[in-house]
Amino acid sequence: MLGFSRAETAGWTDPGTLGLLVAAAALLVAFAAVEARSTAPLLPPSVVLDRTRGTTYLVMMLAAGGMYAVYLFLAYYLQQVLGFAPLVAGVAFLPMALSVAAASAAASSDALQRLGLRTLVPAGAALAVAGLLMLTTISTATSYATHVLPALVLAGLGLGTLFSTTMGSATAGVAREYAGVASATVNTSQQVGGSLAIATLSTLASSATGPDPVTATLAGYHLAYLGAALAVALAGVLGLALYPRRRPATASIKERR
């Protein structure tokens, strides 16, 4: 996280930035090696190496970037460019919250049983990507009602479908003693993915240039939303490619570490 954040000011080729990123990768490898050998691991390898659960953790990590990007950069845009008051800007996000709730209700367990993760996850990702790509064209003359609002609804429907269907699969088939770890891992994936996305997308946004500050700021938002769209698209592709064709088991089964 520190390495990605440092890149915003020091650049990606800065020795300090590269050192932090290399150190983070080394520590992650060391953690995995220790957990694989431990008799009482904090994160049992079987939890993340299961095909369905492992895919879910990757999907959640990538998709969280889209959600966080909408909230952060659109809040800046509504207040700094369109001149919305903070309270009005907050109310402007309500349609997205309602869309997430509606999609979560529609993507019920019955729908999941009928269609499966390999259908619902890419479909949700496609809707979210469509909304994010709409936000790559915002300008000083953009209308909230005709441009921002439809983008929020699309993003909300897509992310709501994606998150609601994957949450259950994060603990599907896990041994009872590992249920808490599996549940915590999916939440951690979402938080870490969102934090990494904000650090990376902020770096992208700050690198944008333009003939004047407003144009440069808008160009930065465009880059950030394009990056978020690519991350969510990758989540959809991974879901389509990696989720098994069979539906995940819902009953707990005994696993080996």
Tab-separated table of C-alpha atoms in Angstrom:
chain	number	residue	atom	x	y	z
A	1	MET	CA	0.000	0.000	0.000
A	2	LEU	CA	2.792	2.392	0.913
A	3	GLY	CA	4.594	1.641	-2.336
A	4	PHE	CA	1.535	2.392	-4.458
A	5	SER	CA	0.888	5.587	-2.523
A	6	ARG	CA	4.507	6.701	-2.823
A	7	ALA	CA	4.332	6.283	-6.600
A	8	GLU	CA	1.846	9.172	-6.746
A	9	THR	CA	4.504	11.673	-5.667
A	10	ALA	CA	7.829	9.957	-6.329
A	11	GLY	CA	7.007	8.016	-9.489
A	12	TRP	CA	7.039	4.313	-10.342
A	13	THR	CA	10.764	4.222	-11.112
A	14	ASP	CA	11.809	5.818	-7.834
A	15	PRO	CA	14.155	3.482	-5.898
A	16	GLY	CA	12.091	3.927	-2.751
A	17	THR	CA	8.888	2.986	-4.549
A	18	LEU	CA	10.468	-0.054	-6.180
A	19	GLY	CA	12.051	-1.106	-2.894
A	20	LEU	CA	8.719	-0.993	-1.082
A	21	LEU	CA	6.963	-2.999	-3.795
A	22	VAL	CA	9.706	-5.632	-3.881
A	23	ALA	CA	9.711	-5.868	-0.088
A	24	ALA	CA	5.927	-6.298	-0.071
A	25	ALA	CA	6.135	-9.106	-2.627
A	26	ALA	CA	8.896	-10.830	-0.644
A	27	LEU	CA	6.925	-10.603	2.597
A	28	LEU	CA	3.834	-12.020	0.882
A	29	VAL	CA	5.839	-14.994	-0.416
A	30	ALA	CA	7.379	-15.513	3.024
A	31	PHE	CA	3.945	-15.423	4.663
A	32	ALA	CA	2.632	-18.049	2.231
A	33	ALA	CA	5.650	-20.280	2.910
A	34	VAL	CA	5.238	-20.026	6.685
A	35	GLU	CA	1.494	-20.736	6.499
A	36	ALA	CA	2.085	-23.802	4.309
A	37	ARG	CA	4.411	-25.290	6.945
A	38	SER	CA	2.556	-24.223	10.074
A	39	THR	CA	0.506	-26.732	12.082
A	40	ALA	CA	-1.878	-23.941	13.147
A	41	PRO	CA	-1.881	-21.408	10.279
A	42	LEU	CA	-3.637	-18.062	10.474
A	43	LEU	CA	-4.803	-18.587	6.894
A	44	PRO	CA	-4.995	-22.301	6.039
A	45	PRO	CA	-3.901	-22.842	2.413
A	46	SER	CA	-6.988	-24.976	1.740
A	47	VAL	CA	-9.176	-21.913	2.259
A	48	VAL	CA	-7.672	-19.928	-0.606
A	49	LEU	CA	-6.575	-22.800	-2.875
A	50	ASP	CA	-10.116	-24.066	-3.375
A	51	ARG	CA	-11.081	-23.133	-6.950
A	52	THR	CA	-14.391	-21.474	-6.135
A	53	ARG	CA	-13.258	-19.609	-3.036
A	54	GLY	CA	-9.915	-18.571	-4.524
A	55	THR	CA	-11.680	-17.147	-7.572
A	56	THR	CA	-14.124	-15.301	-5.343
A	57	TYR	CA	-11.304	-13.633	-3.408
A	58	LEU	CA	-9.695	-12.447	-6.656
A	59	VAL	CA	-13.009	-11.237	-8.058
A	60	MET	CA	-13.856	-9.332	-4.884
A	61	MET	CA	-10.421	-7.721	-4.753
A	62	LEU	CA	-10.693	-6.437	-8.321
A	63	ALA	CA	-14.346	-5.436	-8.216
A	64	ALA	CA	-13.852	-3.434	-5.021
A	65	GLY	CA	-11.731	-1.043	-7.061
A	66	GLY	CA	-14.741	-0.116	-9.155
A	67	MET	CA	-16.906	0.572	-6.133
A	68	TYR	CA	-14.310	2.663	-4.329
A	69	ALA	CA	-13.510	4.605	-7.504
A	70	VAL	CA	-17.132	5.612	-7.931
A	71	TYR	CA	-17.451	6.902	-4.397
A	72	LEU	CA	-14.134	8.742	-4.209
A	73	PHE	CA	-13.683	10.377	-7.596
A	74	LEU	CA	-17.353	11.076	-8.202
A	75	ALA	CA	-17.596	12.806	-4.829
A	76	TYR	CA	-14.707	15.055	-5.932
A	77	TYR	CA	-16.319	15.658	-9.314
A	78	LEU	CA	-19.786	16.490	-8.003
A	79	GLN	CA	-18.467	19.000	-5.480
A	80	GLN	CA	-15.415	20.507	-7.186
A	81	VAL	CA	-16.598	20.544	-10.810
A	82	LEU	CA	-20.405	20.596	-10.722
A	83	GLY	CA	-20.508	22.631	-7.509
A	84	PHE	CA	-22.759	20.339	-5.455
A	85	ALA	CA	-22.925	21.007	-1.732
A	86	PRO	CA	-21.591	18.101	0.396
A	87	LEU	CA	-25.097	17.122	1.510
A	88	VAL	CA	-26.454	17.239	-2.033
A	89	ALA	CA	-23.505	15.196	-3.271
A	90	GLY	CA	-24.256	12.569	-0.647
A	91	VAL	CA	-27.909	12.410	-1.688
A	92	ALA	CA	-26.778	12.070	-5.312
A	93	PHE	CA	-25.280	8.666	-4.459
A	94	LEU	CA	-28.585	7.247	-3.187
A	95	PRO	CA	-29.639	5.836	-6.586
A	96	MET	CA	-26.522	3.687	-6.614
A	97	ALA	CA	-27.253	2.361	-3.132
A	98	LEU	CA	-30.832	1.543	-4.152
A	99	SER	CA	-29.574	-0.161	-7.312
A	100	VAL	CA	-27.183	-2.294	-5.288
A	101	ALA	CA	-30.042	-3.321	-2.981
A	102	ALA	CA	-32.341	-4.115	-5.912
A	103	ALA	CA	-29.695	-6.189	-7.680
A	104	SER	CA	-28.860	-8.058	-4.482
A	105	ALA	CA	-32.515	-8.982	-4.061
A	106	ALA	CA	-32.853	-10.047	-7.692
A	107	ALA	CA	-29.704	-12.168	-7.599
A	108	SER	CA	-31.237	-14.438	-4.971
A	109	SER	CA	-30.125	-17.919	-4.093
A	110	ASP	CA	-32.691	-19.287	-6.558
A	111	ALA	CA	-31.163	-17.243	-9.378
A	112	LEU	CA	-27.712	-18.405	-8.358
A	113	GLN	CA	-28.811	-22.031	-8.408
A	114	ARG	CA	-30.355	-21.629	-11.876
A	115	LEU	CA	-27.680	-19.531	-13.561
A	116	GLY	CA	-24.518	-20.145	-11.545
A	117	LEU	CA	-21.526	-17.969	-10.760
A	118	ARG	CA	-20.090	-18.302	-14.278
A	119	THR	CA	-23.132	-16.437	-15.617
A	120	LEU	CA	-24.022	-13.947	-12.900
A	121	VAL	CA	-20.517	-12.686	-12.106
A	122	PRO	CA	-19.614	-11.762	-15.724
A	123	ALA	CA	-23.094	-10.275	-16.226
A	124	GLY	CA	-22.729	-8.099	-13.142
A	125	ALA	CA	-19.227	-7.088	-14.185
A	126	ALA	CA	-20.484	-6.106	-17.660
A	127	LEU	CA	-23.139	-3.797	-16.191
A	128	ALA	CA	-20.642	-2.220	-13.799
A	129	VAL	CA	-18.106	-1.694	-16.597
A	130	ALA	CA	-20.772	0.018	-18.713
A	131	GLY	CA	-21.488	2.449	-15.868
A	132	LEU	CA	-17.801	3.136	-15.231
A	133	LEU	CA	-17.116	3.768	-18.920
A	134	MET	CA	-19.930	6.326	-18.963
A	135	LEU	CA	-18.052	8.183	-16.240
A	136	THR	CA	-14.944	8.398	-18.426
A	137	THR	CA	-16.743	11.072	-20.487
A	138	ILE	CA	-17.828	13.434	-17.714
A	139	SER	CA	-17.118	17.123	-18.291
A	140	THR	CA	-17.951	20.551	-16.898
A	141	ALA	CA	-21.174	20.511	-18.949
A	142	THR	CA	-22.289	17.031	-17.900
A	143	SER	CA	-25.826	16.740	-16.570
A	144	TYR	CA	-26.337	14.694	-13.446
A	145	ALA	CA	-29.804	13.505	-14.501
A	146	THR	CA	-28.914	12.376	-18.025
A	147	HIS	CA	-25.330	11.179	-17.565
A	148	VAL	CA	-24.196	10.631	-13.988
A	149	LEU	CA	-27.465	9.108	-12.759
A	150	PRO	CA	-27.640	6.367	-15.444
A	151	ALA	CA	-23.976	5.559	-14.795
A	152	LEU	CA	-24.649	5.189	-11.072
A	153	VAL	CA	-27.638	2.932	-11.691
A	154	LEU	CA	-25.698	0.686	-14.066
A	155	ALA	CA	-22.706	0.487	-11.727
A	156	GLY	CA	-24.982	-0.223	-8.765
A	157	LEU	CA	-26.883	-2.991	-10.542
A	158	GLY	CA	-23.654	-4.579	-11.731
A	159	LEU	CA	-21.752	-4.397	-8.467
A	160	GLY	CA	-24.805	-5.464	-6.481
A	161	THR	CA	-25.172	-8.557	-8.644
A	162	LEU	CA	-21.488	-9.341	-8.430
A	163	PHE	CA	-21.057	-8.864	-4.693
A	164	SER	CA	-24.272	-10.609	-3.643
A	165	THR	CA	-23.547	-13.735	-5.686
A	166	THR	CA	-19.911	-14.073	-4.673
A	167	MET	CA	-20.339	-13.511	-0.931
A	168	GLY	CA	-22.004	-16.877	-0.404
A	169	SER	CA	-19.379	-18.712	-2.441
A	170	ALA	CA	-16.619	-17.355	-0.196
A	171	THR	CA	-17.530	-19.886	2.498
A	172	ALA	CA	-19.099	-22.625	0.338
A	173	GLY	CA	-17.723	-26.055	1.119
A	174	VAL	CA	-15.335	-24.882	3.814
A	175	ALA	CA	-14.804	-26.968	6.928
A	176	ARG	CA	-16.694	-25.680	9.947
A	177	GLU	CA	-13.542	-24.754	11.855
A	178	TYR	CA	-12.386	-22.576	8.942
A	179	ALA	CA	-15.688	-20.784	8.295
A	180	GLY	CA	-14.632	-17.687	10.223
A	181	VAL	CA	-11.305	-17.498	8.410
A	182	ALA	CA	-12.985	-17.868	5.014
A	183	SER	CA	-15.526	-15.155	5.825
A	184	ALA	CA	-12.823	-12.808	7.093
A	185	THR	CA	-10.726	-13.439	3.986
A	186	VAL	CA	-13.440	-12.286	1.587
A	187	ASN	CA	-13.954	-9.102	3.602
A	188	THR	CA	-10.206	-8.544	3.717
A	189	SER	CA	-10.001	-9.082	-0.049
A	190	GLN	CA	-12.578	-6.370	-0.583
A	191	GLN	CA	-10.875	-3.905	1.744
A	192	VAL	CA	-7.366	-4.565	0.448
A	193	GLY	CA	-8.540	-4.450	-3.153
A	194	GLY	CA	-10.307	-1.154	-2.598
A	195	SER	CA	-7.319	0.376	-0.824
A	196	LEU	CA	-4.885	-0.748	-3.520
A	197	ALA	CA	-7.233	0.533	-6.199
A	198	ILE	CA	-7.512	3.963	-4.588
A	199	ALA	CA	-3.733	4.244	-4.253
A	200	THR	CA	-3.163	3.135	-7.850
A	201	LEU	CA	-6.007	5.128	-9.412
A	202	SER	CA	-5.015	8.248	-7.483
A	203	THR	CA	-1.540	7.900	-8.944
A	204	LEU	CA	-3.045	7.618	-12.434
A	205	ALA	CA	-5.309	10.588	-11.873
A	206	SER	CA	-2.491	12.797	-10.628
A	207	SER	CA	-0.408	11.998	-13.714
A	208	ALA	CA	-2.980	13.517	-16.088
A	209	THR	CA	-2.180	16.839	-17.718
A	210	GLY	CA	-4.163	19.514	-19.503
A	211	PRO	CA	-4.075	23.132	-20.668
A	212	ASP	CA	-5.736	24.271	-17.427
A	213	PRO	CA	-6.348	22.834	-13.944
A	214	VAL	CA	-9.980	21.893	-14.598
A	215	THR	CA	-9.162	20.027	-17.805
A	216	ALA	CA	-6.280	18.225	-16.095
A	217	THR	CA	-8.531	17.266	-13.190
A	218	LEU	CA	-11.185	15.864	-15.523
A	219	ALA	CA	-8.543	13.960	-17.478
A	220	GLY	CA	-7.406	12.437	-14.193
A	221	TYR	CA	-10.949	11.321	-13.383
A	222	HIS	CA	-11.244	9.792	-16.853
A	223	LEU	CA	-8.049	7.793	-16.336
A	224	ALA	CA	-9.189	6.663	-12.895
A	225	TYR	CA	-12.537	5.421	-14.179
A	226	LEU	CA	-10.920	3.710	-17.136
A	227	GLY	CA	-8.570	1.896	-14.751
A	228	ALA	CA	-11.496	0.923	-12.530
A	229	ALA	CA	-13.434	-0.358	-15.545
A	230	LEU	CA	-10.478	-2.503	-16.591
A	231	ALA	CA	-10.215	-3.965	-13.082
A	232	VAL	CA	-13.916	-4.875	-12.976
A	233	ALA	CA	-13.735	-6.282	-16.514
A	234	LEU	CA	-10.840	-8.482	-15.413
A	235	ALA	CA	-12.949	-9.655	-12.474
A	236	GLY	CA	-15.676	-10.710	-14.903
A	237	VAL	CA	-13.221	-12.521	-17.167
A	238	LEU	CA	-11.684	-14.375	-14.219
A	239	GLY	CA	-15.146	-15.365	-13.018
A	240	LEU	CA	-16.048	-16.745	-16.426
A	241	ALA	CA	-12.757	-18.587	-16.826
A	242	LEU	CA	-12.122	-19.911	-13.324
A	243	TYR	CA	-15.445	-20.656	-11.656
A	244	PRO	CA	-16.343	-24.339	-12.107
A	245	ARG	CA	-19.325	-25.224	-14.268
A	246	ARG	CA	-20.958	-27.078	-11.419
A	247	ARG	CA	-22.566	-24.982	-8.708
A	248	PRO	CA	-20.566	-24.788	-5.462
A	249	ALA	CA	-21.579	-27.067	-2.635
A	250	THR	CA	-23.365	-25.332	0.213
A	251	ALA	CA	-22.854	-27.957	2.864
A	252	SER	CA	-19.651	-27.891	4.846
A	253	ILE	CA	-17.148	-30.607	4.027
A	254	LYS	CA	-13.985	-31.643	5.779
A	255	GLU	CA	-10.844	-30.277	4.205
A	256	ARG	CA	-7.184	-30.827	4.695
A	257	ARG	CA	-4.865	-27.933	5.312
